[in-house]
Every structure is written in structure tokens, then in C-alpha cells.
């Protein structure tokens, strides 16, 4: 009996000991599970932090294309609360057309097993999307994981580059014909002027010559527009206050139209470094566009303001100070699909349009290191914005330049390969009391210059063509001429050149510049200025 009681106590003790062991084991397993759960929670929290810190959209959808995971970038790009889209599909919160694109690529990724890399467009934005099927360890399909990146700025930069390439191609074409065309036009305009000098203003022929002169000036204007695209046609800039000029341009362009206008130009507008004639052309083209968009009349709002552009705020602009000019109309607006094309050369929706107006504006502003953009709302109007870099240079005062007399005195040497131009320039200068001689190339011109110096009756100024096919042109001739006479005064002349000499002539030893085609008044003005020193 005692043995039984002892055995019973021993069994109870053994059971108690085993229970303690089991409890201890359960406690260790529970602790282990708790640590594993904590580890998983930390891992999940870290994963959430990583995906939510990304500016790209990151998501996981199940096989029914419902969102299982979505990061915070959804809120920025799609303006939805992340918690509200879990368990929903794209069709529940995005436009139908974009949702259809998403569904199509989701299905492609789910079925193929290969990554799907596509570009999608919606609501004025471009997205680069990569999607791939997700499977478990046993190969069961769980859904689709995807990353979406906003590439709108990249696309805009690509579009800007494409525009620039198109304009450069047109510039090469324009530059190829410009030199000869402007040579011919200079001769035509010059001979018309000389012919008018020899007959009475009351003669019928005088009237016909005047009409021919007008046509020549129109041809000159067209040539100037085409040359705006040319690579070497960089603007000759001066630092000016542009506010009053904008007001004058608006009033002049809108005179006789049905449109009214409001100009909001502050008195403290920063100065800009521009070629005034080219910026006038830009503003004129934009105002004409605004008028044509409102055939029954309407109000055009022209505004200028000082603004600071931050880094990467406008991809094509450096950070700094700018003057922003906006021209707003209330016309029919521009369809969204046409906007990317409006700055293309020769693209137009007008029956009588040339398609050059906006392309020229774009090219001019680019050459001024600025930017031009457009915003449009169908039925409500269009706003063009022009950004010009502010300048800290000395202000050019147009009032300081007085009227130059045509007549003068001095000896002029004309070097040009075109006989028509040589004759025109010499005849005009002779008419206005200058003494003029000419040569067909740089070699001949230098010989004449030497002889004149040796005779004691040197030339006061030389007008030198920059490009002479088959002969010594201006760039080579100026070096040789300055060896002979370091104080030589030389005017460089050309209708077009890729060479920077035409805009930076002083760096190459020239005293001034004459851009072909030019008329007699411009010729005499430059000659008088250079001889006067």
C-alpha cells in the first residue's frame, strides 16, 4: 500500500514536472512567435516606408485587378486617398479611357509572365509604366505588381528638342539660299532707288518703280522671317526697358481691328537684353493670332511682370530673373491634340496662313535664351506666355541716336563679288558726295588699299563682303588689311553667315556691320558713323 502511495506521489510529481516543462516550452514558443511577429511587423513597416518615400506610384493588384497595396504617390498624382482605393479597381477612381489602358496592360502582364513596359497618356500627363506578374513559391498567380513614373517633363523636353531639330533643318535650308537671295535683292532695291533718282516723281514710271520698291521690301521681310531660323542669324541685342514698346506695339497692331485691348505693364519692369525688332515681331505675331481667334471682336489682355524662376521650374530655363509677357484672348481656343504642333514650321489651320508666325516666335525667343508656352481652354480662349531673361547691363537709350545725314565726305572701298552690288553702292555713295572704288575680292581690294596708301590718298573706310565664293572673303581679308594698316576702318557685310562675325564683328577687327539687303539710307548711316569714328 505504501508502495502504491509512493508510486502515486511519484507519478503526480512526474506529471507536475512534465507540465512545467510543457509550460516552459509553450512560453518559449510563444516568445519565439512574438519575436517573429515583431520582426514581420518591422519588415512590413520598413517596406511601407520605402514604397511611400518613392515619388513613383507603386502598387500590387490581385487577380481581379483590385488594389491590395498602394503607396502615397497615388494621392499626389491621382488626388485620391490611398485607404479609399484598397479593394477597388482603376475604374472606381480614374477616367474610363485611362482605366481601359491600365486594364489592358494588367491583363498582358498577368497572362505573359514577362514584364510589360509601356507609356500611357491621360489628363495632360505622360506616364512610364512597368508591370509584372507575381507568383508564390508554388507558382500560383497572386496578381500584378507595377511601378508608374510621371515622365511629363521628359516628354516636354523631348518635344522641345524635336522642335529645335525641325527649326535647325529649316535653318540649314534657309541659309543655303539666303546669301544669294539677299545679294540679288540688294541689287534690285538699289537699282530701283537709283532709277527713281533719274526721273520726275510725276512720271508714270516713277509710280511703277515705287510699287516695285514696295514689293522688294515685302520680299526683304519674308527673307528676314526665313533667316530667323538660320543657325547663324543670332540677334544683335541691346539692353532696353521694353514696357512702353509693348504698349506701342499693341496699339499699332490692333489699329483697325474689332478687338479691344488692356495693357497691364508695371513701371518697375526689369530691363531685358533683346533685339527690339525681333521681339516686336513676336508680340505682333501673337497679337495677330489673338485677333484671328476672335473674328467677331473681343478683348485681348496683355500683361508683363517680373518673376523669379527656380531651378527646374521650367525645364528649358535656367534659374534667375525673367520678364514674363502674357497675351490672353477669349477666342475659340486650341484643341489639345493640335497644341504640340502649333510651333512647327509651316503648320497652320488657316486657309491663307503660311504657318511661320508661331514658328518664328518660338525661334526668336529661343535665341534670346527665353521660353514661350501656351495654355488653352476650348471655348474660353488661349494664353501665350513669353519669358525673357532680365538684364543687368547698361540701358541702351534710343533717343541718344540722332538722325544721320545722308551726304558726307570721304573715300570708300567696296569689296564684293557681285557686280550689281558694287555698282549700286558706288553709285549711291557718289550721289551723296563720297568717293568710291570697288574690287571683286579680297586680294584685289587689298592691292587697291595699298596703292591708295602709297599715293597719299588712303581709303577712309572699307565695305567688305564676308563670303566671296572662290576668292578671299572678309574673314581672311581683314587680317591681311590690318597687317598693312592697323587703324583701318572696315565694315563687314553679308546677307547670311553661320560665322559669328556678323554678331561679334568687333572681336574680329571690324568697325561695324551692314546686313543685306540694305537700302541707301542704311548704307549712308553706317558709312557716316564709321568715318566719324
mmCIF file of C-alpha atoms in Angstrom, residues 35-51 69:
data_model
loop_
_atom_site.group_PDB
_atom_site.id
_atom_site.type_symbol
_atom_site.label_atom_id
_atom_site.label_comp_id
_atom_site.label_asym_id
_atom_site.label_seq_id
_atom_site.Cartn_x
_atom_site.Cartn_y
_atom_site.Cartn_z
ATOM 1 C CA UNK A 35 9.613 37.914 -31.893
ATOM 2 C CA UNK A 36 8.817 36.614 -35.376
ATOM 3 C CA UNK A 37 5.643 38.710 -35.493
ATOM 4 C CA UNK A 38 7.582 41.774 -34.337
ATOM 5 C CA UNK A 39 10.183 41.093 -36.999
ATOM 6 C CA UNK A 40 7.468 40.779 -39.653
ATOM 7 C CA UNK A 41 5.816 43.979 -38.457
ATOM 8 C CA UNK A 42 9.154 45.843 -38.614
ATOM 9 C CA UNK A 43 9.806 44.408 -42.056
ATOM 10 C CA UNK A 44 6.333 45.433 -43.247
ATOM 11 C CA UNK A 45 6.752 48.900 -41.716
ATOM 12 C CA UNK A 46 10.115 49.283 -43.437
ATOM 13 C CA UNK A 47 8.635 48.151 -46.727
ATOM 14 C CA UNK A 48 5.789 50.648 -46.376
ATOM 15 C CA UNK A 49 8.287 53.417 -45.596
ATOM 16 C CA UNK A 50 10.325 52.540 -48.679
ATOM 17 C CA UNK A 51 7.425 52.449 -51.116
ATOM 18 C CA UNK A 69 -1.127 47.613 -51.841
#
